[in-house]
Rosetta silent file (secondary structure, phi, psi, omega in degrees, C-alpha in Angstrom):
SEQUENCE: MVFYYRLRTTSQQGQNIHFIHFSFDDYSAYISKTLKINFNPNSPYKCCDIKPCLGFLHQDTIKGYDFFGFCDIDVIFGNIAKIYTDQLLSNSNVLSTHPLVISGHFTLLRNTRRYHEAFRAIKGWEELLERPHHIALDENRFTRVFLGKSRLRFAANHLPWINPYWWGRVFVERHSTILAPWPWHDGRLEHPVLWRWKDGSLTNERDGDREFLYLHFMNFKSSRYLPKNGGDEEGGLGRLVNVVSMDWRRAATEGFAISPGGIHPVEEQATAVPA
SCORE:     score description
SCORE:     0.000 S_00000001
   1 L     0.000  146.080  167.955   81.698  -41.284    4.656 S_00000001
   2 L  -126.930  152.293  159.769   77.965  -43.115    4.946 S_00000001
   3 E  -158.324  113.253  152.015   77.207  -45.788    7.249 S_00000001
   4 E   -42.797  135.265 -169.562   73.906  -47.709    7.622 S_00000001
   5 E  -176.513  155.369 -165.992   73.759  -48.341   11.066 S_00000001
   6 L  -127.790   24.169  148.075   71.315  -49.278   13.600 S_00000001
   7 L  -104.936  169.152 -165.555   71.290  -46.924   16.255 S_00000001
   8 L   -84.496  -33.835 -175.954   69.744  -43.479   15.470 S_00000001
   9 L  -130.549  174.167 -173.610   72.992  -40.995   17.019 S_00000001
  10 L  -140.373  118.638  162.345   76.130  -40.979   17.723 S_00000001
  11 L  -109.696   33.067  175.026   78.144  -38.254   19.473 S_00000001
  12 L  -112.276  122.541  174.629   81.507  -38.795   17.808 S_00000001
  13 L  -164.636  120.279  175.788   80.683  -37.441   14.348 S_00000001
  14 L   -76.407 -150.886  135.383   82.922  -35.686   12.230 S_00000001
  15 L   -76.698   12.943 -147.443   81.608  -33.671    9.014 S_00000001
  16 L  -130.260   -3.078 -164.637   82.621  -35.559    6.828 S_00000001
  17 L  -116.401  136.471  158.184   80.570  -39.282    8.467 S_00000001
  18 L  -133.037  122.103  178.318   76.694  -39.254    7.864 S_00000001
  19 E  -102.051  147.988 -162.891   74.840  -42.545    9.898 S_00000001
  20 E  -106.587  130.757 -170.031   72.023  -43.540    7.769 S_00000001
  21 E  -101.721  148.293  166.818   69.269  -45.497   10.490 S_00000001
  22 L  -170.480  117.095  158.876   68.390  -49.052    9.563 S_00000001
  23 L   -65.789  143.344  165.221   67.736  -51.984   11.525 S_00000001
  24 L   -15.519  -68.548  164.983   69.304  -55.108   10.820 S_00000001
  25 L   -48.365  -53.394  151.589   66.074  -56.828    9.759 S_00000001
  26 H   -68.940   -1.910  156.966   65.225  -53.969    7.680 S_00000001
  27 H  -135.919   46.963  124.033   67.507  -53.580    5.584 S_00000001
  28 H   -67.489  -82.425  173.643   68.205  -57.327    5.041 S_00000001
  29 H   -29.479  -45.934  159.179   64.702  -56.751    3.844 S_00000001
  30 H   -61.428  -19.659  171.464   65.659  -53.583    1.756 S_00000001
  31 H   -73.494  -51.675  179.691   68.395  -55.976    0.330 S_00000001
  32 H   -56.687  -63.244 -175.901   66.073  -58.959   -0.219 S_00000001
  33 H   -43.071  -77.777 -171.495   63.566  -56.218   -2.229 S_00000001
  34 H   -56.122  -40.923  179.878   65.554  -53.704   -4.102 S_00000001
  35 H   -71.975  -45.776 -168.725   68.102  -57.419   -5.447 S_00000001
  36 H   115.254  -17.696 -160.153   65.258  -59.717   -6.272 S_00000001
  37 L  -120.439 -161.952 -173.385   66.566  -62.669   -3.947 S_00000001
  38 L  -127.552  107.851 -168.657   66.058  -63.629   -0.511 S_00000001
  39 L   -95.376   80.861 -175.157   68.671  -61.948    1.793 S_00000001
  40 L  -111.882   65.752 -144.854   68.407  -64.180    5.094 S_00000001
  41 L   -86.085  134.790  171.114   71.852  -63.578    6.453 S_00000001
  42 L   -63.537  -15.071 -153.744   72.865  -65.594    9.457 S_00000001
  43 L  -167.552  112.346 -176.290   75.202  -63.213   11.287 S_00000001
  44 L   -52.714   25.898  159.482   75.510  -59.326    9.981 S_00000001
  45 L   -69.603  -50.753  164.601   79.151  -60.807    8.632 S_00000001
  46 L    -4.338  -70.504 -164.922   76.732  -61.940    6.007 S_00000001
  47 L   -29.933  -51.486 -149.153   76.842  -57.388    4.817 S_00000001
  48 L   -87.569   45.282 -166.825   80.402  -57.694    3.221 S_00000001
  49 L  -115.884  -43.623 -177.808   78.781  -60.262    1.077 S_00000001
  50 L  -110.925   27.753  160.446   76.846  -57.365   -0.615 S_00000001
  51 L   -49.995  -43.718  173.053   79.449  -55.066   -1.092 S_00000001
  52 L   -65.649  -15.693  173.823   79.916  -55.476   -4.674 S_00000001
  53 L  -104.243   22.358  172.543   76.125  -54.298   -5.110 S_00000001
  54 H   -70.278  -27.494 -177.436   76.285  -50.976   -2.593 S_00000001
  55 H   -77.647  -21.459  164.565   76.614  -48.911   -5.637 S_00000001
  56 H   -71.022  -83.872 -170.836   73.283  -50.333   -7.083 S_00000001
  57 H   -39.736  -35.177 -175.841   71.853  -50.707   -3.955 S_00000001
  58 L  -131.709   56.189 -175.570   71.980  -47.015   -2.749 S_00000001
  59 L   -44.870 -134.283 -132.443   72.321  -45.082   -6.540 S_00000001
  60 H   -14.643  -47.216 -173.184   70.246  -42.076   -4.790 S_00000001
  61 H   -74.392  -11.819 -171.819   72.919  -41.524   -1.229 S_00000001
  62 H  -119.444   18.700  176.193   75.655  -41.675   -3.911 S_00000001
  63 L  -108.373  154.633 -159.620   74.522  -39.443   -6.835 S_00000001
  64 L   102.317  -20.363 -179.896   76.440  -36.802   -7.843 S_00000001
  65 L  -107.514  163.043 -155.135   80.169  -38.203   -7.030 S_00000001
  66 L   -82.427  -33.374 -169.268   82.461  -39.229   -9.065 S_00000001
  67 E  -169.259  127.882  162.402   83.564  -42.383   -7.783 S_00000001
  68 E  -117.203 -160.150 -155.453   81.757  -44.389   -4.765 S_00000001
  69 E  -159.746 -153.751 -163.618   83.193  -47.207   -2.831 S_00000001
  70 E   171.242  130.187  179.733   83.297  -49.639   -0.049 S_00000001
  71 L  -143.483  173.358  162.984   85.622  -50.055    3.030 S_00000001
  72 L   -93.733  177.097 -179.253   85.733  -51.822    6.443 S_00000001
  73 L  -115.254   -5.559  173.399   85.190  -49.817    9.639 S_00000001
  74 L  -103.464   63.734  127.502   88.414  -51.006   11.509 S_00000001
  75 E  -111.161  151.616 -177.336   90.543  -48.185    9.446 S_00000001
  76 E  -112.179  145.178 -168.228   91.944  -44.820    9.763 S_00000001
  77 E  -105.482  140.875  177.157   91.960  -43.036    6.528 S_00000001
  78 L   -97.598 -147.631 -174.456   95.594  -40.714    5.602 S_00000001
  79 L   -87.779   61.681  157.121   95.525  -37.957    2.871 S_00000001
  80 H   -13.881  -68.930 -159.903   92.967  -39.720    0.268 S_00000001
  81 H   -76.450  -41.765  174.973   93.622  -37.130   -2.723 S_00000001
  82 H   -23.457  -51.384 -128.797   97.600  -37.398   -2.083 S_00000001
  83 H   -97.287  -80.856  161.148   97.555  -40.548   -2.799 S_00000001
  84 L   -85.644   97.424 -168.634   94.727  -40.794   -5.458 S_00000001
  85 L   -74.262  166.612 -158.460   95.036  -37.410   -7.308 S_00000001
  86 H   -59.931  -62.709 -159.714   92.750  -35.968   -9.403 S_00000001
  87 H   -78.004  -83.137  -98.227   95.230  -37.240  -12.616 S_00000001
  88 H   -88.656  -41.777 -162.533   95.309  -40.952  -11.236 S_00000001
  89 H   -64.236  -30.935 -161.660   91.166  -40.578  -10.903 S_00000001
  90 H   -82.939  -10.722  165.004   90.446  -39.234  -14.171 S_00000001
  91 L   -83.072   -1.446 -140.797   92.268  -42.636  -15.866 S_00000001
  92 L  -125.426  162.720  159.826   91.204  -45.255  -13.632 S_00000001
  93 L  -119.794  -42.386 -171.471   87.615  -46.808  -13.308 S_00000001
  94 E  -141.118  115.572 -143.447   88.351  -49.120  -10.692 S_00000001
  95 E  -119.590  114.379  178.113   90.940  -48.907   -7.576 S_00000001
  96 E  -114.224  136.537  168.278   91.920  -51.826   -5.340 S_00000001
  97 L  -113.022   53.680  140.471   94.459  -51.482   -2.926 S_00000001
  98 L  -133.281  160.000 -172.775   96.178  -54.968   -3.557 S_00000001
  99 L   -72.056  -65.231 -114.464   97.235  -56.422   -6.999 S_00000001
 100 L   -98.157  -14.220 -170.991   96.002  -59.439   -6.938 S_00000001
 101 L  -165.173  150.818 -171.554   92.421  -59.344   -5.558 S_00000001
 102 L   -75.972  122.239 -168.937   89.843  -56.707   -5.147 S_00000001
 103 L   -62.507  151.939 -177.254   90.533  -55.272   -1.422 S_00000001
 104 L  -118.143   -7.680  143.793   87.455  -55.216    0.760 S_00000001
 105 L  -114.710   89.182   66.602   88.367  -52.484    3.099 S_00000001
 106 L  -176.217  120.749  157.916   88.559  -50.412    0.753 S_00000001
 107 E  -135.910 -169.917  177.350   88.102  -49.962   -3.000 S_00000001
 108 E  -157.798  155.483 -165.769   86.546  -47.535   -4.972 S_00000001
 109 E  -144.644  149.845 -171.900   84.252  -47.617   -8.837 S_00000001
 110 E   -80.719  131.588 -171.093   83.652  -45.050  -10.880 S_00000001
 111 L   -90.775   98.755 -172.960   79.975  -44.173  -10.167 S_00000001
 112 L  -135.481  177.631  176.249   78.568  -45.028  -13.302 S_00000001
 113 H   -72.695  -35.696  179.506   75.522  -47.486  -14.109 S_00000001
 114 H   -52.174  -38.838 -176.664   78.482  -50.010  -15.571 S_00000001
 115 H   -85.522  -57.626  168.233   79.775  -50.129  -12.355 S_00000001
 116 H   -30.427  -36.025 -150.161   76.838  -50.188   -9.922 S_00000001
 117 L  -117.015   14.237  156.203   75.434  -53.287  -11.757 S_00000001
 118 H   -16.898  -65.679 -161.136   78.979  -54.993  -11.811 S_00000001
 119 H   -52.259  -22.182  166.495   78.036  -57.501   -9.206 S_00000001
 120 H   -37.119  -69.227 -152.140   75.939  -59.014  -12.561 S_00000001
 121 H   -74.213   37.002  158.259   78.822  -60.398  -14.280 S_00000001
 122 L  -131.373  144.876 -163.779   79.788  -62.865  -11.365 S_00000001
 123 L   -68.923  112.451  175.470   78.103  -65.987  -12.093 S_00000001
 124 L    97.349    2.490  172.913   75.111  -67.151   -9.749 S_00000001
 125 H    -1.560  -91.651 -166.346   75.199  -63.840   -7.952 S_00000001
 126 H     0.503  -79.100 -170.918   71.921  -64.914   -6.687 S_00000001
 127 H   -77.249    8.833  162.573   72.198  -68.023   -5.263 S_00000001
 128 H   -96.422  -52.536 -174.876   75.293  -66.622   -3.567 S_00000001
 129 H   -53.443  -61.632 -178.659   73.771  -63.985   -1.494 S_00000001
 130 L   -63.890   22.183  148.722   71.150  -65.982   -0.539 S_00000001
 131 L   -76.265  125.593  165.269   73.358  -68.396    1.020 S_00000001
 132 L   -30.331  -87.291 -149.124   73.179  -67.541    4.862 S_00000001
 133 L   -76.909  148.578  177.649   76.623  -67.641    6.133 S_00000001
 134 L   -69.139  169.818  166.644   79.823  -65.344    4.325 S_00000001
 135 L  -123.492    9.378 -144.785   81.792  -66.196    1.381 S_00000001
 136 L    13.744   78.808  160.063   83.430  -63.327    0.811 S_00000001
 137 L   -36.566  -43.959 -165.272   82.135  -62.356   -2.022 S_00000001
 138 L   -73.802  -64.246 -132.340   83.633  -59.104   -2.178 S_00000001
 139 L  -109.744  -20.321 -177.561   87.087  -60.304   -2.229 S_00000001
 140 L   -86.031 -111.381 -147.514   86.619  -63.743   -4.254 S_00000001
 141 H   -75.447  -39.730  163.327   84.268  -63.815   -7.071 S_00000001
 142 H   -38.798  -24.087  166.616   84.277  -59.989   -7.204 S_00000001
 143 H   -92.382    1.214 -162.733   87.872  -59.776   -8.454 S_00000001
 144 L  -100.207  -25.004  173.099   87.341  -62.302  -11.447 S_00000001
 145 L   -68.328  -41.595 -143.319   85.166  -59.415  -13.004 S_00000001
 146 L  -123.325  -55.232 -137.090   88.498  -56.888  -13.223 S_00000001
 147 L  -126.134  -27.707  175.271   90.950  -59.601  -13.163 S_00000001
 148 L    81.897  150.678  161.107   89.762  -62.641  -14.732 S_00000001
 149 L   -47.248   96.875  178.037   90.235  -66.099  -13.947 S_00000001
 150 H     7.972  -58.396  165.229   94.053  -67.137  -13.302 S_00000001
 151 H   -76.980    2.081  174.991   93.946  -68.346  -16.973 S_00000001
 152 H  -113.611   20.275 -161.625   92.493  -65.229  -17.906 S_00000001
 153 H   -97.639  -45.570 -172.186   94.782  -63.065  -16.354 S_00000001
 154 H   -53.969  -19.506 -171.965   97.398  -62.297  -19.371 S_00000001
 155 H  -102.546    3.251 -171.608   94.600  -61.377  -21.753 S_00000001
 156 H   -88.511  -67.489 -164.783   92.684  -59.295  -18.578 S_00000001
 157 H   -85.303  -34.996  171.168   96.363  -57.647  -18.526 S_00000001
 158 L  -140.153   14.460 -166.846   96.939  -57.045  -22.044 S_00000001
 159 L   -94.921   -2.139 -145.873   93.762  -57.926  -24.381 S_00000001
 160 L   -49.116    1.795 -173.222   91.496  -55.321  -22.290 S_00000001
 161 L   -76.661  -48.535 -178.898   89.460  -54.394  -25.017 S_00000001
 162 L   -34.366  -23.550 -165.417   87.615  -58.145  -24.812 S_00000001
 163 L  -155.084  125.035  178.700   85.982  -56.875  -21.485 S_00000001
 164 L   -63.140  -22.449 -167.654   84.489  -53.458  -20.226 S_00000001
 165 L   -84.679  -65.919 -170.785   85.746  -54.214  -16.619 S_00000001
 166 L   -26.322  -26.663 -151.290   89.533  -54.526  -17.866 S_00000001
 167 L   -85.655  152.586  161.557   89.644  -50.951  -18.731 S_00000001
 168 L    66.281   16.776  171.223   91.088  -48.231  -16.066 S_00000001
 169 E   -60.364 -178.831  160.401   91.941  -50.823  -13.500 S_00000001
 170 E   179.698  109.281 -172.231   94.189  -50.081  -10.874 S_00000001
 171 E   -92.681  127.555  169.715   95.597  -52.802   -8.359 S_00000001
 172 L  -159.152  158.397 -143.863   98.628  -51.697   -6.245 S_00000001
 173 L  -119.878  117.066 -172.200   99.173  -52.979   -3.492 S_00000001
 174 L   -84.514   -7.725  176.434   99.382  -49.756   -0.350 S_00000001
 175 L    66.760  115.418  130.387  100.634  -51.723    2.355 S_00000001
 176 L  -144.002   22.176  163.173   97.800  -51.058    4.934 S_00000001
 177 E   -91.427   63.241  161.467   97.578  -54.659    6.490 S_00000001
 178 L   -22.865  171.027  154.655  100.379  -54.653    8.916 S_00000001
 179 L    44.706   32.159  175.118  101.773  -57.929   10.314 S_00000001
 180 L   -86.827  165.203 -179.868   99.952  -59.592    7.268 S_00000001
 181 L   -79.704  115.885  167.259  102.591  -62.577    6.023 S_00000001
 182 L   166.450  160.013  169.833  104.317  -60.816    3.380 S_00000001
 183 L  -123.291  141.514 -177.733  106.891  -58.062    3.301 S_00000001
 184 L    11.353  129.832 -157.543  107.175  -54.822    3.587 S_00000001
 185 L   -63.159  -23.321 -176.099  107.424  -52.536    0.713 S_00000001
 186 L   -85.567   27.050 -161.364  111.027  -51.893    1.618 S_00000001
 187 L    65.743   -2.579  176.650  111.474  -55.929    1.707 S_00000001
 188 L   -78.421  159.186  179.289  111.789  -56.417    5.402 S_00000001
 189 L  -101.592  -11.956  157.259  109.559  -59.012    6.713 S_00000001
 190 L  -120.986   72.346  -32.371  108.910  -56.614    9.668 S_00000001
 191 L  -154.497  144.942  168.451  106.340  -53.981    9.432 S_00000001
 192 L   -57.459  138.497 -165.295  106.022  -50.797   11.716 S_00000001
 193 L  -105.300   -0.755 -161.359  103.804  -51.290   14.609 S_00000001
 194 L  -114.450  113.496  161.061  103.809  -47.336   15.693 S_00000001
 195 E  -130.119  163.015 -162.722  101.637  -44.652   13.516 S_00000001
 196 E  -128.300  173.301 -167.025  100.677  -41.280   13.921 S_00000001
 197 E  -148.692   69.628 -179.860   97.910  -39.415   12.482 S_00000001
 198 E   -92.109  128.241  168.713   98.126  -34.941   11.928 S_00000001
 199 L    41.844   60.415 -174.250   96.066  -32.969    9.864 S_00000001
 200 L    58.875    0.065  164.580   94.742  -36.208    7.849 S_00000001
 201 E   -81.691  129.396  179.525   98.412  -37.334    7.332 S_00000001
 202 E  -118.552  134.477 -173.400   99.563  -41.214    8.403 S_00000001
 203 E  -122.282  169.138  164.165  102.935  -41.676    8.938 S_00000001
 204 E  -141.026  173.388 -178.625  104.760  -44.547   10.725 S_00000001
 205 L   -81.812  -73.911 -142.252  108.086  -44.301   13.016 S_00000001
 206 L   -80.021   19.857  170.481  110.535  -46.334   10.471 S_00000001
 207 L  -131.046   12.004  157.981  109.331  -44.724    6.801 S_00000001
 208 L    96.137 -135.043 -176.937  110.165  -41.345    7.417 S_00000001
 209 L  -110.475    3.998  170.094  107.632  -38.745    5.883 S_00000001
 210 L   -83.475  133.390  178.549  106.011  -40.920    3.400 S_00000001
 211 L   -83.039  141.419 -161.587  102.227  -41.264    3.805 S_00000001
 212 L  -113.019  142.589  177.612  100.152  -44.018    3.439 S_00000001
 213 L   -72.178  -13.303  176.644   96.673  -44.147    2.246 S_00000001
 214 E   171.867  142.589 -174.565   94.816  -45.902    5.162 S_00000001
 215 E  -100.909  131.137  151.893   96.245  -48.178    8.192 S_00000001
 216 E  -115.899  139.991  164.048   93.521  -51.819    8.960 S_00000001
 217 L   -68.599   19.252 -168.303   93.408  -52.938   12.178 S_00000001
 218 H   -87.083  -21.903  164.552   92.842  -56.209   11.598 S_00000001
 219 H   -82.894   25.421  162.104   96.140  -57.977   13.138 S_00000001
 220 H   -78.875  -32.382  164.614   96.078  -55.257   15.406 S_00000001
 221 H  -101.061  -14.486 -175.859   92.799  -56.916   17.159 S_00000001
 222 L  -151.310  154.783  175.250   92.974  -60.127   16.459 S_00000001
 223 L   -86.792   15.616 -161.453   95.469  -63.188   15.653 S_00000001
 224 L   -61.197  -72.270  172.759   92.722  -64.732   13.255 S_00000001
 225 L   -82.200   57.133 -175.833   94.995  -64.130   10.089 S_00000001
 226 L  -131.546  152.807 -173.952   98.449  -63.775   11.513 S_00000001
 227 L   -76.827  159.275 -170.649  100.813  -66.366   10.555 S_00000001
 228 L   -76.738   17.734 -167.456  101.422  -68.808   13.423 S_00000001
 229 L  -119.771   16.720 -174.282  104.892  -67.936   14.910 S_00000001
 230 L   -52.408  169.740  173.701  103.626  -64.636   15.156 S_00000001
 231 L   -49.267 -154.776 -172.977  104.892  -61.925   17.983 S_00000001
 232 L  -117.625  -17.026 -155.220  103.733  -61.241   21.518 S_00000001
 233 L   -80.332  -11.928 -156.500  102.452  -57.778   20.071 S_00000001
 234 L   -95.437  130.704 -153.150  100.420  -59.148   17.661 S_00000001
 235 L    87.904   30.877 -164.963   96.409  -58.970   18.084 S_00000001
 236 H   -79.645   -8.945  177.788   97.140  -56.427   21.032 S_00000001
 237 H   -89.451   10.723  154.409   93.988  -54.559   20.664 S_00000001
 238 H   -63.651  -38.614 -114.641   91.882  -57.489   21.008 S_00000001
 239 L  -137.243  -27.308 -151.074   93.157  -57.472   24.603 S_00000001
 240 L   -86.017  150.746  176.404   92.494  -53.901   25.129 S_00000001
 241 L  -116.668   -1.312  165.719   89.339  -52.693   27.597 S_00000001
 242 L  -150.459  101.146  163.069   89.565  -49.581   26.415 S_00000001
 243 L   -61.600  -47.601  170.999   91.181  -48.606   22.719 S_00000001
 244 E   -96.761  114.818 -177.682   90.738  -45.128   22.659 S_00000001
 245 L   -78.965   -6.261 -173.049   92.386  -43.161   25.266 S_00000001
 246 L  -150.769  176.217 -157.266   91.665  -39.696   24.685 S_00000001
 247 L   -80.019  119.065  167.307   88.343  -37.185   23.540 S_00000001
 248 L   -58.101  -42.390  176.756   88.305  -37.620   19.478 S_00000001
 249 H   -22.832  -72.408 -151.074   88.074  -33.965   19.401 S_00000001
 250 H   -92.870   58.073 -177.762   90.984  -33.165   20.585 S_00000001
 251 H  -111.324  -56.128 -164.524   92.469  -36.484   18.211 S_00000001
 252 H   -72.212  -44.500 -176.956   91.348  -34.579   15.275 S_00000001
 253 L   -61.500  -38.406 -177.320   92.849  -31.145   16.230 S_00000001
 254 L  -101.896  -16.318 -168.336   96.076  -32.425   17.810 S_00000001
 255 L    79.653  148.814  175.371   96.715  -35.885   16.111 S_00000001
 256 E  -151.917  166.204 -165.577   97.342  -39.346   17.427 S_00000001
 257 E   -87.175  154.699  159.743   99.466  -42.374   17.898 S_00000001
 258 E  -147.679  105.915  155.932   98.117  -45.912   16.841 S_00000001
 259 L  -125.337 -102.047  174.818   99.928  -48.982   18.376 S_00000001
 260 L  -125.161   -7.379  154.748   99.302  -52.496   19.629 S_00000001
 261 L  -109.463   77.360  165.644   98.257  -50.242   22.953 S_00000001
 262 L    62.496  167.306  172.043   95.830  -48.360   21.280 S_00000001
 263 E   -87.188  152.883 -172.252   95.191  -44.932   19.873 S_00000001
 264 E  -167.594  170.413  169.389   96.339  -42.475   22.312 S_00000001
 265 L   -58.078  158.611  166.066   98.177  -39.133   22.415 S_00000001
 266 L   -26.966  -57.612 -168.485  101.284  -38.327   20.349 S_00000001
 267 L  -113.493   54.228  158.491  103.588  -38.019   22.948 S_00000001
 268 L  -123.453    5.982  139.042  103.015  -41.126   25.270 S_00000001
 269 L    64.877    1.346  170.659  104.346  -42.818   22.151 S_00000001
 270 L   -19.999   88.512  179.410  102.475  -46.658   23.785 S_00000001
 271 L  -106.481   -6.896 -160.901  104.453  -49.686   21.420 S_00000001
 272 L  -113.050  123.556  169.801  104.045  -52.355   23.866 S_00000001
 273 L   -52.023  131.282  172.530  100.666  -54.357   24.818 S_00000001
 274 L   -69.978  168.551 -179.298   99.653  -53.581   28.406 S_00000001
 275 L   -86.518    0.000    0.000  100.084  -56.767   30.964 S_00000001
C-alpha cells in the first residue's frame, strides 16, 4: 500500500506500507501536468475525485502487479487473499465491494492500460476534475463506465461484448460499512459494533468465525451519513481524544478490538462510547 503523504516520515509504519513525500501543492501540480488539466482543488478532499485516474498517474509505482486500486484511509483490512482468491482474481477485471456502485473505500482494477485509462470513458472528465469542489467522481460517474446508466443496466449484465469494461466485473456487497441504513447480511437492521483483528483475520462478535474483507470507519467516526434516528453509539470515534489506546506494534502481534470506544486491547472489550 502506497501513501502520497505531505509529511516525510512516520514512526508507525508496517513493512507493506510505503510513504512517498508530496506536498499538497506539488501533488496538485503533478496531477495538472500529467492529466493536462488545471487541477486547483479548494480542499484536499477533492483528491478523492482523482481515484479513477490513479492507475494512469502512478504507472511506475504499480508496475509488476496484477491489480491496482484505491481505498479510503479510515479502513482496517482483514485477510484480503482469503476473500479475493487467486481463482476469483484470475476471472476478474474490476472488483467493487458494493453491488451497484464503485466503492470509493476499496476497489481493485486489473493493472493494464485499459484500466489505467478507464477514466477517459467518463464524459467530460476534464471539466469535472477542474471543478474545485468534490463531486464524488469515483463513486458516481466512474460507476457508469462499468455498470452503465440505469437504462443500460440490463445490457451491461447480459450483453457484455458491447462494452469492454463490462467484462469481468465483480460487484458484491462485502458488508464493510457498519451502521449504514441497510440490513446486515442476515437481514437484521442492527449491525455488529464490536470487531476483532488478529493475525490478519477480521471478525465480529456476532458472526462467529466468518471473516470480512475490511471494516470502514465512516459511521463510527461521524454521524454525517447516518439515518436521523441513529443511536447514541454512532459516530463515537469522532468524540474521542485518543482513538488508539495501544501501541501499534503490540496490536500487530497480539491483535486488537475495534468498537465505538476506539481501538484497544482485546481483553478490554469496550463497546460503549466513553462519557
